[in-house]
Tab-separated table of C-alpha atoms in Angstrom:
chain	number	residue	atom	x	y	z
A	1	MET	CA	31.440	-32.263	-58.324
A	2	GLU	CA	29.183	-31.686	-61.067
A	3	ILE	CA	27.515	-33.747	-63.057
A	4	THR	CA	27.286	-33.664	-66.953
A	5	SER	CA	27.279	-34.288	-70.712
A	6	PRO	CA	28.847	-33.145	-73.445
A	7	SER	CA	26.017	-33.984	-75.475
A	8	ASN	CA	23.789	-31.717	-73.282
A	9	ALA	CA	25.668	-29.011	-74.110
A	10	GLN	CA	23.380	-25.723	-75.021
A	11	SER	CA	24.967	-22.681	-76.707
A	12	SER	CA	24.889	-19.763	-74.331
A	13	PRO	CA	26.683	-16.528	-74.004
A	14	ILE	CA	28.443	-16.826	-72.408
A	15	ALA	CA	30.464	-20.133	-73.028
A	16	GLU	CA	30.167	-23.732	-74.876
A	17	ALA	CA	30.838	-26.468	-73.063
A	18	PHE	CA	33.188	-28.501	-75.419
A	19	PHE	CA	34.943	-31.038	-74.133
A	20	ARG	CA	37.801	-32.747	-76.390
A	21	PRO	CA	40.037	-35.398	-76.152
A	22	LEU	CA	42.625	-36.061	-73.822
A	23	SER	CA	46.086	-35.661	-74.691
A	24	TYR	CA	49.203	-36.940	-72.223
A	25	GLU	CA	49.843	-34.061	-70.908
A	26	HIS	CA	46.133	-33.718	-69.685
A	27	ARG	CA	46.228	-37.282	-68.037
A	28	GLU	CA	49.540	-36.268	-65.572
A	29	ILE	CA	47.681	-32.811	-64.962
A	30	PHE	CA	44.708	-35.046	-63.774
A	31	ALA	CA	47.077	-37.667	-62.354
A	32	ALA	CA	48.966	-35.080	-60.380
A	33	ALA	CA	45.735	-33.537	-58.775
A	34	THR	CA	43.551	-36.183	-57.676
A	35	LYS	CA	46.754	-38.774	-56.140
A	36	PHE	CA	44.840	-38.413	-52.842
A	37	ILE	CA	41.607	-39.576	-53.453
A	38	ASN	CA	41.051	-43.422	-52.499
A	39	GLY	CA	37.520	-43.550	-52.119
A	40	PHE	CA	36.120	-42.834	-56.145
A	41	GLU	CA	37.354	-44.979	-58.757
A	42	ILE	CA	37.844	-42.617	-61.499
A	43	ILE	CA	38.384	-42.567	-64.978
A	44	PRO	CA	39.131	-39.232	-66.696
A	45	VAL	CA	37.355	-39.018	-70.633
A	46	SER	CA	37.472	-35.747	-72.169
A	47	VAL	CA	38.693	-31.844	-71.189
A	48	PHE	CA	37.367	-28.713	-71.682
A	49	GLU	CA	39.847	-25.891	-71.867
A	50	ASN	CA	38.165	-22.218	-71.429
A	51	GLU	CA	40.010	-19.629	-73.476
A	52	LYS	CA	38.701	-17.092	-70.283
A	53	THR	CA	40.227	-19.242	-67.393
A	54	PRO	CA	43.392	-20.957	-69.355
A	55	GLU	CA	44.586	-21.575	-66.243
A	56	HIS	CA	41.601	-23.747	-65.181
A	57	LEU	CA	40.155	-26.664	-66.630
A	58	GLN	CA	37.643	-29.502	-66.574
A	59	PHE	CA	38.161	-32.597	-66.613
A	60	LEU	CA	34.694	-35.205	-67.499
A	61	CYS	CA	34.865	-38.144	-65.698
A	62	LYS	CA	33.596	-41.815	-64.877
A	63	VAL	CA	33.383	-42.079	-61.279
A	64	SER	CA	32.057	-45.209	-58.992
A	65	PHE	CA	32.194	-45.994	-55.608
A	66	PRO	CA	33.139	-49.546	-55.001
A	67	SER	CA	30.468	-50.783	-53.033
A	68	SER	CA	27.800	-48.867	-55.334
A	69	PRO	CA	26.226	-50.331	-59.185
A	70	ILE	CA	26.403	-46.393	-60.164
A	71	ILE	CA	29.400	-44.486	-62.698
A	72	TRP	CA	28.044	-41.367	-62.613
A	73	GLU	CA	29.074	-38.637	-64.931
A	74	TRP	CA	30.972	-36.008	-62.902
A	75	VAL	CA	33.162	-32.556	-63.910
A	76	PHE	CA	36.171	-31.828	-61.573
A	77	GLY	CA	37.354	-28.745	-61.750
A	78	ILE	CA	41.445	-28.305	-61.919
A	79	ARG	CA	43.770	-25.304	-61.384
A	80	THR	CA	47.223	-25.712	-62.663
A	81	GLN	CA	48.813	-21.998	-61.828
A	82	GLU	CA	52.728	-22.215	-61.458
A	83	GLU	CA	52.894	-26.033	-61.669
A	84	GLN	CA	50.558	-26.138	-58.359
A	85	HIS	CA	47.677	-29.264	-60.308
A	86	ARG	CA	44.430	-28.797	-57.385
A	87	LEU	CA	41.451	-28.981	-57.195
A	88	ASP	CA	38.860	-26.620	-57.245
A	89	GLU	CA	37.698	-26.630	-53.297
A	90	HIS	CA	33.962	-27.995	-53.531
A	91	HIS	CA	35.001	-31.109	-54.424
A	92	TYR	CA	36.640	-31.543	-51.172
A	93	PRO	CA	34.342	-32.681	-48.519
A	94	LEU	CA	32.989	-35.406	-50.619
A	95	ILE	CA	36.375	-37.154	-51.174
A	96	GLN	CA	37.135	-36.964	-47.795
A	97	LEU	CA	33.685	-39.285	-47.346
A	98	ALA	CA	34.357	-41.218	-49.917
A	99	ASN	CA	38.180	-41.812	-48.393
A	100	GLN	CA	36.275	-42.196	-44.948
A	101	LEU	CA	33.471	-44.576	-46.301
A	102	LEU	CA	36.586	-46.943	-47.547
A	103	ILE	CA	37.779	-47.581	-43.998
A	104	ASN	CA	34.605	-47.382	-42.141
A	105	PRO	CA	32.010	-49.834	-43.878
A	106	GLN	CA	29.910	-49.484	-40.829
A	107	LEU	CA	29.350	-45.434	-41.279
A	108	LEU	CA	28.711	-46.599	-45.205
A	109	HIS	CA	26.236	-48.714	-43.660
A	110	SER	CA	24.019	-46.289	-41.247
A	111	ILE	CA	24.108	-43.227	-43.676
A	112	GLU	CA	22.172	-45.770	-46.026
A	113	GLU	CA	19.575	-47.070	-42.785
A	114	ALA	CA	19.396	-42.710	-42.493
A	115	LEU	CA	18.538	-42.105	-45.825
A	116	GLN	CA	16.324	-45.197	-46.348
A	117	LYS	CA	14.029	-44.274	-43.286
A	118	ALA	CA	14.125	-40.766	-44.369
A	119	LYS	CA	13.058	-41.186	-47.830
A	120	PHE	CA	9.966	-44.093	-46.368
A	121	TYR	CA	8.735	-41.404	-43.760
A	122	ALA	CA	9.018	-38.497	-46.572
A	123	LYS	CA	6.388	-40.877	-48.897
A	124	GLN	CA	4.516	-41.063	-45.773
A	125	HIS	CA	3.958	-37.754	-43.973
A	126	ILE	CA	5.295	-35.314	-47.045
A	127	SER	CA	3.003	-33.445	-49.054
A	128	LYS	CA	3.339	-34.402	-52.722
A	129	GLN	CA	4.932	-30.993	-53.559
A	130	VAL	CA	7.011	-30.341	-51.523
A	131	TYR	CA	8.357	-34.570	-52.487
A	132	THR	CA	8.224	-33.746	-55.653
A	133	SER	CA	10.012	-29.913	-55.541
A	134	ILE	CA	12.966	-31.203	-54.025
A	135	ASP	CA	13.525	-34.043	-56.137
A	136	GLU	CA	13.413	-31.911	-59.409
A	137	HIS	CA	15.634	-29.233	-58.042
A	138	LEU	CA	18.150	-31.615	-57.462
A	139	ASN	CA	18.583	-33.193	-60.854
A	140	LYS	CA	16.133	-35.985	-59.146
A	141	ASN	CA	18.274	-36.813	-56.652
A	142	GLY	CA	16.265	-35.372	-54.337
A	143	TRP	CA	15.757	-38.465	-52.036
A	144	PRO	CA	19.005	-40.381	-52.181
A	145	GLU	CA	18.453	-44.399	-50.227
A	146	THR	CA	21.766	-45.976	-51.602
A	147	ILE	CA	25.408	-44.526	-51.015
A	148	GLY	CA	25.915	-44.013	-54.438
A	149	GLN	CA	22.902	-42.049	-54.808
A	150	PHE	CA	23.614	-39.932	-51.616
A	151	PHE	CA	26.664	-38.971	-53.679
A	152	LEU	CA	24.523	-37.762	-56.430
A	153	TYR	CA	22.800	-36.241	-53.875
A	154	LEU	CA	25.886	-34.263	-52.225
A	155	ASN	CA	26.474	-32.961	-55.926
A	156	GLU	CA	23.692	-31.858	-56.492
A	157	ILE	CA	23.686	-29.589	-53.320
A	158	SER	CA	27.446	-28.789	-53.874
A	159	LYS	CA	26.651	-27.283	-57.127
A	160	SER	CA	22.919	-25.722	-56.147
A	161	SER	CA	22.891	-21.734	-56.763
A	162	SER	CA	21.087	-21.517	-53.978
A	163	LEU	CA	19.519	-23.528	-51.265
A	164	GLN	CA	15.918	-22.115	-51.216
A	165	ILE	CA	13.857	-23.581	-52.937
A	166	THR	CA	10.282	-21.052	-53.467
A	167	LEU	CA	6.424	-23.121	-53.322
A	168	THR	CA	4.126	-20.344	-54.903
A	169	ASP	CA	0.450	-20.765	-54.987
A	170	ASN	CA	-0.644	-17.542	-57.100
A	171	GLU	CA	-4.062	-18.316	-56.270
A	172	GLN	CA	-3.488	-17.903	-52.422
A	173	HIS	CA	-0.491	-15.309	-52.789
A	174	THR	CA	1.706	-16.898	-50.456
A	175	GLU	CA	4.892	-18.688	-50.901
A	176	GLN	CA	6.780	-21.295	-49.187
A	177	TYR	CA	10.234	-21.987	-48.021
A	178	ILE	CA	11.845	-25.125	-48.584
A	179	ASN	CA	15.447	-24.518	-46.905
A	180	LEU	CA	17.980	-27.552	-48.883
A	181	GLY	CA	20.633	-26.960	-46.442
A	182	LEU	CA	18.166	-28.514	-43.019
A	183	HIS	CA	16.533	-30.792	-45.474
A	184	PHE	CA	20.641	-32.200	-46.183
A	185	TYR	CA	21.089	-32.301	-42.374
A	186	TRP	CA	16.966	-33.998	-41.525
A	187	LEU	CA	18.154	-36.600	-43.596
A	188	LEU	CA	20.706	-37.734	-41.764
A	189	GLN	CA	19.032	-37.027	-38.547
A	190	GLN	CA	17.567	-40.202	-38.140
A	191	GLU	CA	17.779	-42.850	-35.551
A	192	ILE	CA	19.699	-45.668	-36.545
A	193	THR	CA	20.778	-48.860	-35.053
A	194	VAL	CA	24.495	-49.151	-33.781
A	195	ASP	CA	25.626	-53.454	-32.428
A	196	GLN	CA	22.430	-53.520	-31.261
A	197	ASN	CA	22.111	-49.983	-29.972
A	198	THR	CA	19.632	-46.854	-31.523
A	199	GLN	CA	21.662	-43.897	-31.719
A	200	TYR	CA	21.419	-40.938	-33.728
A	201	LEU	CA	23.434	-40.798	-36.609
A	202	TYR	CA	24.955	-37.050	-36.271
A	203	ASN	CA	27.042	-39.234	-33.247
A	204	HIS	CA	29.555	-41.081	-35.003
A	205	ARG	CA	32.884	-41.024	-34.734
A	206	ASN	CA	35.876	-42.997	-35.773
A	207	HIS	CA	37.830	-42.903	-32.223
A	208	ILE	CA	41.206	-44.140	-34.434
A	209	ASN	CA	41.333	-41.479	-36.720
A	210	GLY	CA	39.112	-38.943	-34.976
A	211	PHE	CA	36.735	-38.464	-37.772
A	212	ASN	CA	33.747	-36.971	-36.851
A	213	PHE	CA	30.294	-37.348	-38.803
A	214	LYS	CA	28.212	-34.177	-36.892
A	215	HIS	CA	31.909	-31.854	-38.046
A	216	TRP	CA	31.887	-33.074	-41.664
A	217	ALA	CA	28.068	-32.734	-42.277
A	218	GLU	CA	28.673	-28.958	-40.610
A	219	GLN	CA	31.618	-28.287	-42.914
A	220	PHE	CA	30.019	-29.425	-45.664
A	221	MET	CA	27.334	-26.804	-45.488
A	222	TYR	CA	29.458	-24.174	-44.489
A	223	SER	CA	31.148	-25.065	-47.693
A	224	TRP	CA	28.148	-24.635	-49.591
A	225	GLY	CA	29.109	-21.512	-51.781
A	226	THR	CA	32.963	-22.694	-52.919
A	227	TYR	CA	31.463	-24.376	-56.382
A	228	LEU	CA	29.987	-21.014	-57.484
A	229	GLN	CA	33.359	-19.797	-57.319
A	230	SER	CA	34.775	-21.772	-59.908
A	231	PRO	CA	35.267	-21.076	-63.608
A	232	SER	CA	33.451	-25.052	-63.620
A	233	SER	CA	30.365	-22.846	-62.005
A	234	LEU	CA	30.115	-20.633	-65.106
A	235	THR	CA	29.503	-22.563	-68.098
A	236	GLN	CA	27.643	-25.470	-66.085
A	237	LEU	CA	25.541	-23.005	-64.799
A	238	ARG	CA	24.876	-20.957	-68.525
A	239	ASN	CA	21.365	-21.820	-68.606
A	240	GLU	CA	20.727	-20.415	-65.286
A	241	ILE	CA	22.473	-17.433	-66.410
A	242	ASN	CA	20.899	-16.885	-69.697
A	243	THR	CA	17.741	-16.004	-67.968
A	244	PHE	CA	19.035	-13.355	-67.109
A	245	PHE	CA	19.657	-11.842	-70.209
A	246	ASN	CA	15.874	-10.802	-71.086
A	247	GLU	CA	16.507	-7.274	-69.615
A	248	SER	CA	18.764	-5.532	-72.556
A	249	MET	CA	20.853	-3.416	-70.355
A	250	TYR	CA	22.598	-6.454	-68.623
A	251	LEU	CA	23.601	-7.222	-72.300
A	252	LYS	CA	25.197	-3.289	-72.807
A	253	GLY	CA	28.713	-3.448	-73.023
A	254	SER	CA	29.216	-7.434	-73.487
A	255	MET	CA	29.854	-7.575	-69.676
A	256	ALA	CA	29.072	-11.314	-69.894
A	257	THR	CA	32.745	-11.163	-71.471
A	258	HIS	CA	34.457	-10.462	-68.228
A	259	TRP	CA	32.844	-13.183	-65.924
A	260	HIS	CA	35.254	-16.190	-65.029
A	261	CYS	CA	33.083	-17.826	-62.924
A	262	TYR	CA	29.011	-17.996	-60.963
A	263	GLN	CA	30.204	-15.654	-58.439
A	264	ASP	CA	30.673	-12.331	-61.523
A	265	TYR	CA	27.131	-12.416	-62.620
A	266	LEU	CA	26.079	-12.409	-58.416
A	267	ASP	CA	28.421	-9.546	-58.053
A	268	LEU	CA	26.722	-7.871	-61.093
A	269	SER	CA	26.781	-3.861	-61.456
A	270	LEU	CA	24.883	-2.128	-63.451
A	271	PRO	CA	26.084	-1.073	-66.941
A	272	ASP	CA	27.377	2.854	-66.496
A	273	SER	CA	28.279	2.650	-62.222
A	274	ASP	CA	29.887	5.070	-60.867
A	275	PRO	CA	33.289	3.323	-60.197
A	276	LYS	CA	33.270	5.441	-56.562
A	277	SER	CA	29.262	5.336	-55.622
A	278	GLY	CA	27.805	2.661	-57.863
A	279	ILE	CA	25.155	4.538	-59.197
A	280	SER	CA	24.378	3.810	-62.725
A	281	THR	CA	22.362	6.207	-64.932
A	282	TYR	CA	20.031	2.644	-65.561
A	283	ARG	CA	18.207	2.669	-62.460
A	284	SER	CA	16.806	6.136	-60.869
A	285	ILE	CA	16.971	7.157	-57.735
A	286	ASP	CA	13.813	8.586	-56.209
A	287	THR	CA	13.917	12.508	-53.702
A	288	PRO	CA	18.157	11.771	-54.644
A	289	ASN	CA	18.830	14.808	-52.207
A	290	THR	CA	16.533	14.510	-49.165
A	291	ASN	CA	15.358	11.882	-47.214
A	292	ASP	CA	11.915	12.502	-47.671
A	293	SER	CA	11.782	8.813	-48.957
A	294	VAL	CA	13.869	5.526	-48.417
A	295	SER	CA	14.732	4.322	-51.684
A	296	ALA	CA	15.105	0.561	-51.899
A	297	PRO	CA	18.259	-1.228	-50.617
A	298	SER	CA	17.623	-3.941	-53.539
A	299	ASP	CA	15.702	-5.750	-55.937
A	300	CYS	CA	13.241	-6.582	-53.330
A	301	TYR	CA	9.885	-7.694	-52.347
A	302	PHE	CA	8.275	-6.306	-49.441
A	303	ASN	CA	7.043	-9.120	-46.545
A	304	GLN	CA	5.727	-6.903	-43.510
A	305	GLU	CA	6.280	-4.343	-41.155
A	306	GLN	CA	5.808	-4.258	-37.359
A	307	VAL	CA	5.794	-1.359	-34.642
A	308	ILE	CA	8.773	-2.098	-32.008
A	309	ASP	CA	7.855	-1.371	-28.793
A	310	LYS	CA	9.117	0.191	-26.187
A	311	ASN	CA	11.857	-2.497	-24.817
A	312	GLY	CA	13.170	-3.459	-28.333
A	313	GLN	CA	10.593	-6.337	-28.922
A	314	PHE	CA	8.010	-7.305	-31.946
A	315	HIS	CA	5.868	-9.621	-33.021
A	316	SER	CA	8.720	-12.625	-34.830
A	317	ILE	CA	9.487	-12.890	-37.782
A	318	LEU	CA	10.276	-16.054	-39.866
A	319	ILE	CA	13.449	-14.277	-41.694
A	320	ALA	CA	14.006	-18.469	-43.411
A	321	PRO	CA	13.802	-21.719	-41.529
A	322	HIS	CA	16.884	-21.918	-40.299
A	323	TYR	CA	15.973	-17.212	-38.887
A	324	LYS	CA	13.683	-15.799	-36.224
A	325	THR	CA	14.142	-12.716	-34.146
A	326	GLN	CA	11.503	-11.291	-32.245
A	327	SER	CA	14.068	-8.931	-30.369
A	328	ILE	CA	16.330	-5.660	-31.627
A	329	HIS	CA	18.921	-6.415	-29.823
A	330	GLN	CA	18.828	-10.454	-31.771
A	331	LEU	CA	19.748	-8.565	-35.100
A	332	LEU	CA	21.543	-5.685	-34.101
A	333	GLY	CA	23.738	-8.228	-30.850
A	334	ASN	CA	25.380	-5.431	-28.810
A	335	THR	CA	25.411	-1.776	-30.353
A	336	PRO	CA	25.206	1.277	-28.474
A	337	TYR	CA	23.069	2.146	-30.704
A	338	ASN	CA	19.942	-0.583	-30.463
A	339	HIS	CA	17.721	1.739	-27.565
A	340	TYR	CA	17.095	4.371	-30.607
A	341	PHE	CA	15.002	1.716	-32.422
A	342	TYR	CA	13.049	1.111	-29.159
A	343	ASN	CA	9.620	2.397	-30.654
A	344	GLY	CA	10.388	2.588	-33.836
A	345	LYS	CA	9.333	0.796	-37.081
A	346	ILE	CA	10.740	-2.442	-38.842
A	347	VAL	CA	9.842	-3.221	-42.057
A	348	HIS	CA	11.026	-7.354	-43.630
A	349	TYR	CA	12.139	-7.786	-47.284
A	350	SER	CA	12.631	-10.840	-49.381
A	351	ILE	CA	15.451	-10.958	-52.625
A	352	PRO	CA	13.709	-12.704	-55.431
A	353	GLN	CA	16.103	-15.136	-57.554
A	354	ASN	CA	17.755	-14.128	-60.536
A	355	ASN	CA	18.117	-10.812	-59.581
A	356	TYR	CA	20.389	-7.683	-59.578
A	357	ALA	CA	21.317	-8.306	-55.930
A	358	SER	CA	23.188	-5.533	-54.820
A	359	ILE	CA	22.813	-3.709	-51.612
A	360	HIS	CA	22.576	-0.087	-51.790
A	361	ALA	CA	21.938	2.609	-49.288
A	362	PRO	CA	18.394	3.607	-48.851
A	363	VAL	CA	19.193	7.125	-47.012
A	364	ILE	CA	21.464	10.159	-47.228
A	365	GLY	CA	23.641	9.373	-44.151
A	366	THR	CA	27.261	8.909	-42.384
A	367	LEU	CA	27.424	5.233	-41.583
A	368	LEU	CA	27.670	4.941	-37.593
A	369	HIS	CA	28.203	1.098	-37.380
A	370	THR	CA	28.826	-1.391	-39.740
A	371	ALA	CA	29.207	-5.343	-38.398
A	372	PHE	CA	28.918	-9.041	-39.875
A	373	SER	CA	28.445	-11.860	-37.839
A	374	ILE	CA	28.583	-16.089	-38.638
A	375	GLY	CA	25.462	-16.747	-36.647
A	376	THR	CA	25.460	-20.566	-35.653
A	377	GLU	CA	22.836	-23.326	-33.040
A	378	ASN	CA	22.423	-26.791	-32.337
A	379	GLN	CA	19.610	-27.750	-33.449
A	380	LEU	CA	16.850	-30.629	-34.920
A	381	VAL	CA	15.213	-30.549	-37.585
A	382	GLN	CA	11.498	-30.891	-38.632
A	383	TYR	CA	9.178	-30.894	-40.691
A	384	ARG	CA	5.805	-29.117	-39.609
A	385	LYS	CA	3.642	-27.297	-42.073
A	386	GLY	CA	4.589	-27.942	-45.161
A	387	GLN	CA	8.778	-26.522	-44.570
A	388	PHE	CA	11.613	-28.266	-42.350
A	389	THR	CA	12.124	-25.742	-39.577
A	390	ILE	CA	14.414	-25.965	-36.786
A	391	THR	CA	14.129	-27.094	-32.600
A	392	GLU	CA	17.060	-25.635	-31.133
A	393	THR	CA	19.022	-28.302	-28.371
A	394	GLU	CA	21.417	-28.771	-26.019
A	395	ALA	CA	24.698	-28.172	-26.712
A	396	TYR	CA	25.763	-31.728	-28.040
A	397	GLY	CA	22.631	-32.209	-29.702
A	398	GLY	CA	21.521	-31.868	-33.549
A	399	PHE	CA	23.716	-30.161	-36.049
A	400	SER	CA	24.824	-26.459	-36.600
A	401	TYR	CA	23.865	-24.260	-38.981
A	402	ALA	CA	25.609	-21.290	-40.346
A	403	SER	CA	24.448	-18.482	-41.782
A	404	SER	CA	25.768	-14.380	-42.186
A	405	LYS	CA	24.220	-11.076	-41.458
A	406	GLY	CA	25.754	-7.989	-41.999
A	407	VAL	CA	24.438	-4.705	-39.991
A	408	LEU	CA	25.366	-1.228	-41.526
A	409	ILE	CA	23.158	1.464	-39.316
A	410	PHE	CA	22.822	5.874	-40.246
A	411	ASP	CA	22.813	8.543	-39.317
A	412	THR	CA	20.589	10.867	-41.170
A	413	LYS	CA	20.345	14.208	-39.254
A	414	ASP	CA	17.303	14.642	-40.509
A	415	ILE	CA	14.880	11.726	-40.292
A	416	GLY	CA	16.471	10.122	-37.209
A	417	LYS	CA	18.830	7.333	-37.333
A	418	VAL	CA	17.746	4.165	-39.796
A	419	ALA	CA	20.066	0.508	-39.594
A	420	LEU	CA	19.649	-2.294	-42.717
A	421	ILE	CA	20.760	-5.834	-41.976
A	422	ALA	CA	20.916	-8.191	-44.488
A	423	ILE	CA	21.101	-11.766	-43.900
A	424	GLY	CA	22.896	-14.705	-46.328
A	425	ASP	CA	21.905	-18.091	-46.310
A	426	SER	CA	24.839	-19.543	-45.778
A	427	VAL	CA	28.549	-18.306	-45.024
A	428	LYS	CA	30.430	-18.367	-48.279
A	429	ASN	CA	27.768	-17.152	-50.410
A	430	GLY	CA	25.472	-15.488	-47.711
A	431	VAL	CA	26.557	-11.852	-47.865
A	432	ALA	CA	29.166	-9.027	-48.394
A	433	LEU	CA	28.927	-5.584	-46.659
A	434	ALA	CA	31.370	-2.505	-46.873
A	435	THR	CA	31.993	-3.018	-42.877
A	436	GLU	CA	35.480	-0.773	-43.698
A	437	LEU	CA	32.926	2.814	-44.205
A	438	GLN	CA	32.392	3.273	-40.587
A	439	GLY	CA	32.509	6.481	-40.055
A	440	ARG	CA	31.829	7.931	-44.425
A	441	ALA	CA	29.095	9.393	-45.474
A	442	VAL	CA	27.339	8.214	-48.539
A	443	CYS	CA	24.973	9.715	-50.671
A	444	LYS	CA	21.547	7.982	-51.324
A	445	GLY	CA	21.278	4.552	-53.748
A	446	TYR	CA	25.372	4.478	-52.768
A	447	GLN	CA	26.795	0.291	-53.358
A	448	LEU	CA	27.811	-1.167	-49.968
A	449	GLY	CA	27.506	-4.339	-51.103
A	450	SER	CA	25.625	-7.945	-52.386
A	451	PHE	CA	24.034	-10.738	-51.627
A	452	LYS	CA	26.419	-13.389	-52.553
A	453	SER	CA	23.955	-16.439	-53.474
A	454	ASN	CA	20.437	-16.111	-55.316
A	455	HIS	CA	18.529	-15.859	-51.688
A	456	GLY	CA	18.501	-13.048	-49.222
A	457	GLN	CA	16.516	-10.726	-46.994
A	458	LEU	CA	16.677	-7.516	-46.104
A	459	LEU	CA	15.116	-5.447	-42.699
A	460	LEU	CA	14.957	-1.756	-42.082
A	461	LEU	CA	14.870	-0.491	-38.866
A	462	PHE	CA	13.211	3.029	-38.477
A	463	GLU	CA	14.047	5.045	-34.436
A	464	ASN	CA	11.553	7.478	-36.399
A	465	PRO	CA	8.201	5.758	-36.615
A	466	ASP	CA	6.531	8.388	-38.862
A	467	ILE	CA	7.173	6.653	-41.841
A	468	ALA	CA	4.880	5.922	-44.185
A	469	ILE	CA	5.739	2.221	-45.695
A	470	PHE	CA	3.834	1.019	-48.885
A	471	GLN	CA	1.838	-2.190	-49.045
A	472	HIS	CA	0.588	-4.766	-51.399
A	473	LYS	CA	-1.999	-7.057	-50.463
A	474	ASN	CA	-0.909	-9.238	-53.276
A	475	SER	CA	3.186	-8.710	-51.826
A	476	ILE	CA	5.002	-11.767	-54.069
A	477	ASN	CA	3.481	-9.809	-57.191
A	478	SER	CA	4.938	-6.443	-56.193
A	479	GLN	CA	9.025	-6.231	-56.590
A	480	TYR	CA	10.684	-3.208	-55.467
A	481	GLU	CA	13.624	-2.109	-58.273
A	482	TYR	CA	16.662	-0.584	-56.352
A	483	GLY	CA	16.325	3.051	-56.342
A	484	ASN	CA	12.134	3.005	-56.024
A	485	SER	CA	10.715	4.827	-52.686
A	486	ILE	CA	9.521	2.333	-50.649
A	487	GLY	CA	8.271	4.774	-48.070
A	488	LYS	CA	7.532	8.075	-47.439
A	489	TYR	CA	8.138	10.820	-44.127
A	490	ARG	CA	4.119	11.791	-43.124
């Protein structure tokens, strides 16, 4: 669901969101698609029909929750293929919660109690920069106190193009990451009072209909990114996409005319890309025919490099607020190639927002191993040193945060084995890699996948430690473009 206003529509090279009055047919379609909704009071006001996606309608509606005085403007996306009128997938978690609250007033009171405790603590203990940044990023809905405000908050989270907020200190040359998924859990992780007993909100269950609040919250985060796969995202996030067109190369061939959702923008290929390799004349590959140097797999920033010891261990690397790693086994799992990287080298890069996000082969070699996995951990979220971080708990404590990870291991023959690990900040919109290419020989720069949101992390492992990685003192101001050399062998 999305807050929008037709009066705020701005011109765009992608689409002009022009809402017009509803016809009788439009009202019939809307009624058929929303007949199962009990928790909200919804009045459709106008409709937007995009000529690129005629089978998808966007309805601007006035929405309210029975116990809240707030009236919202939301856009409901409805697909109309083959007479099957159905809502876009990203609407369902909010509707499920609203339906539950209608029959479960205790849960409503418990959520409001948790939210109010969280905001009170935040004002006392969380830095003003972090507090304000979250609020601004979520359209002034970052710290809800009432159930109506909470639905606005959920709406903003569900349509955000990234779960990561980056705070930069240019004077200290440092970056601070705020993860909205962890912030969401932290708001709901407060102690509440039920029948004069203290308990955590995530333990709430409705034994009559089986509703489990912990499960609902985890499913809400698990499904994050489905909005970016809907046609609504292309028109409603158009201003963010427009910043990408500052580079004239991306306008070549009117590439945006083929986009149907924000995900198409994230899956962007460079102009004149080879249909098989994905290599484009618009980006050169340094030393394309040898492995004397290693190429940047994507547009990225250098973070750090470390030597791996004889047991496959290294100093702990904070990949994201919810992901720490300090061993080859944690990164690669149980592969027959782990030991090759003992006494090797590990290098960490991050992916800048609103940049080319495809992933390419950093070396010439054969793909020995490809894997994709989803990592989940039970955790309690804490606020420490300006960040929301996690503490792992026992099986039934806290929430589970899931992220996606792709692993590719190359055999280069001349410089040993090289591994690429790509980590996304969610499951549905994390990272995608061509795992079907296992056993194939690929050239340097071969396109192997992409990040599926505006944030991600890259790790490179080298069997041969004799690679000199190019570093920068002010790493947050030093960006590599895909194809640039990031290191040379001595």
